[in-house]
Tab-separated table of C-alpha atoms in Angstrom:
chain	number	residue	atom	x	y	z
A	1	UNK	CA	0.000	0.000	0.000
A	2	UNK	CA	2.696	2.674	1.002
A	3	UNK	CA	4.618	1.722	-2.621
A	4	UNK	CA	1.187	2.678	-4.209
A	5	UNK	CA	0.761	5.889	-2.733
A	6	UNK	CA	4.506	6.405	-3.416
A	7	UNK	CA	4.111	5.638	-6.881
A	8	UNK	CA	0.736	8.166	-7.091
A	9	UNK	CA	2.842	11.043	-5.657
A	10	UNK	CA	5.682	10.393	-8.284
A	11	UNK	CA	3.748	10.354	-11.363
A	12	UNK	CA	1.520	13.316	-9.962
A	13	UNK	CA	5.165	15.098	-9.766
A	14	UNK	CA	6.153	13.702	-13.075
A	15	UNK	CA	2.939	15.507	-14.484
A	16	UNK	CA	3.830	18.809	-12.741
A	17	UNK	CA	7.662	19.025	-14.013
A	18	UNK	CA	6.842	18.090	-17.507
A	19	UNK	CA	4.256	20.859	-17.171
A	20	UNK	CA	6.353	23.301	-15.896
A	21	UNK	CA	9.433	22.247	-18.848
A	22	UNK	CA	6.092	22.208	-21.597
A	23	UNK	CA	5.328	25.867	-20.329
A	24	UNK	CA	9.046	27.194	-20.612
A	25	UNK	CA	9.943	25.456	-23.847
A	26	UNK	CA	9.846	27.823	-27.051
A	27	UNK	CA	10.163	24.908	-29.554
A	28	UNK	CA	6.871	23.756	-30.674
A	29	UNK	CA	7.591	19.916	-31.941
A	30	UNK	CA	9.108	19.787	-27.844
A	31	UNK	CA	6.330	21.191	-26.409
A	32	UNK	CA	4.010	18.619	-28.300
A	33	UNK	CA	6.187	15.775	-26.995
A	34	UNK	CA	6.700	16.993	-23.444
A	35	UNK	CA	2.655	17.517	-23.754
A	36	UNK	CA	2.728	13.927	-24.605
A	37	UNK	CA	5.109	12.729	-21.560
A	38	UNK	CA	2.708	15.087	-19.008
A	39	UNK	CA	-0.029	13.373	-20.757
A	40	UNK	CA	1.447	9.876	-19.744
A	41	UNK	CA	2.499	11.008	-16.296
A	42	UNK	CA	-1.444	12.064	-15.961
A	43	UNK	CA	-2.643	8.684	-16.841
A	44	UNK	CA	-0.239	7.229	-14.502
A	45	UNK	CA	-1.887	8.575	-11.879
A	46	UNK	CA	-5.077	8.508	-12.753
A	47	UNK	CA	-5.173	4.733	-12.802
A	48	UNK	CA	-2.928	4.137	-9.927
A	49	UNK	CA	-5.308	6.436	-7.737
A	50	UNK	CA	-8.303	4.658	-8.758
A	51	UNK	CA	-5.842	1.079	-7.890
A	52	UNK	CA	-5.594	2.264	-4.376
A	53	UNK	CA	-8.986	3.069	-3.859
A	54	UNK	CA	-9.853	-0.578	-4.529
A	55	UNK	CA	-7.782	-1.487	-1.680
A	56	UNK	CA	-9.475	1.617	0.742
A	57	UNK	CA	-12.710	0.542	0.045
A	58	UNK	CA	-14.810	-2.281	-0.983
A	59	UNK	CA	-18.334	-0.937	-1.848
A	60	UNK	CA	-19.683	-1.434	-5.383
A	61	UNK	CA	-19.582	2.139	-6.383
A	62	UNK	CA	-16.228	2.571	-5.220
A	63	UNK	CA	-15.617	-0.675	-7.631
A	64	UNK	CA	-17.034	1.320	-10.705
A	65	UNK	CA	-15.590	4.338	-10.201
A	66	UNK	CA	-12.163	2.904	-9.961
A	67	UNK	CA	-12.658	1.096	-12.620
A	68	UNK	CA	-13.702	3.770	-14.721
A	69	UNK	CA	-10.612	5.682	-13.155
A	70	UNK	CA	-8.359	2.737	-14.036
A	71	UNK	CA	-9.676	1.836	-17.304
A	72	UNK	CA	-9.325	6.427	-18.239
A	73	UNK	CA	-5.964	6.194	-17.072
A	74	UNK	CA	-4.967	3.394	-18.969
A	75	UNK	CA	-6.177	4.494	-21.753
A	76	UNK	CA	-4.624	8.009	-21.665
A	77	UNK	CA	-1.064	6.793	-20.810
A	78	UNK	CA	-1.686	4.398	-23.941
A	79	UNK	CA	-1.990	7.509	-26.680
A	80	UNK	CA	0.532	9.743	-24.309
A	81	UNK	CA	2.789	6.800	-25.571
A	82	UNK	CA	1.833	6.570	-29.282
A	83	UNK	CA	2.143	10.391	-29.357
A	84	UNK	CA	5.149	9.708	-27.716
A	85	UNK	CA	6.568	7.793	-29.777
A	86	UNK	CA	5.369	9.682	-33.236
A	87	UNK	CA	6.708	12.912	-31.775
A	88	UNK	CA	10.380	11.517	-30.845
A	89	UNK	CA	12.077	11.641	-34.448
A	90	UNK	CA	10.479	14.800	-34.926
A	91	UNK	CA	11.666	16.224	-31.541
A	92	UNK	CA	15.477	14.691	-32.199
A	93	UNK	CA	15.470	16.405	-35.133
A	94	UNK	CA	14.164	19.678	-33.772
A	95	UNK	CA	16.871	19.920	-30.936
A	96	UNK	CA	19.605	18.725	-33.624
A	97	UNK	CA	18.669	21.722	-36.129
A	98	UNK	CA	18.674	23.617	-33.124
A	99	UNK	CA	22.085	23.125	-31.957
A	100	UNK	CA	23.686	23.615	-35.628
A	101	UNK	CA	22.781	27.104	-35.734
């Protein structure tokens, strides 16, 4: 239970730092793929918080809403990924033209 809530803190403060770099950043391919990372961090926690209210409580509405909370998360880590990983090469290349000049 404590590595649960440890985890939920972490990715909550994973959210928040790639927020904070998304908000400084003046390239706009990085700030799409540190939207993305946020976006994973988000879902993350999300789905673990709904996790650890399974083990809090054990009513049937508590068992819908976490799943619903489990099953949102999921699914918005899952496309934080794929836009992860479609914004990457783009993002490499960005920082690389970047750096030449």
């Amino acid at each position: 239970m404590p590595l649960l809530v440890m985890l939920i803190v972490i990715s909550f403060a994973m959210y928040v730092f790639y927020k904070m770099k998304y908000v400084r950043s003046s390239r706009p391919i990085e700030k799409k793929w540190l939207s993305t990372k946020s976006s994973i961090a988000l879902g993350l926690f999300v789905a673990l918080f709904g996790l650890n209210q399974l083990f809090l409580f054990q009513t049937t509405i508590t068992y819908i809403i976490s799943g619903l909370f489990i099953l949102l998360g999921a699914l918005n880590a899952f496309s934080g990924y794929k836009a992860y990983k479609h914004y990457l090469p783009f993002a490499i290349q960005e920082a690389d033209e970047a750096n030449s000049h």
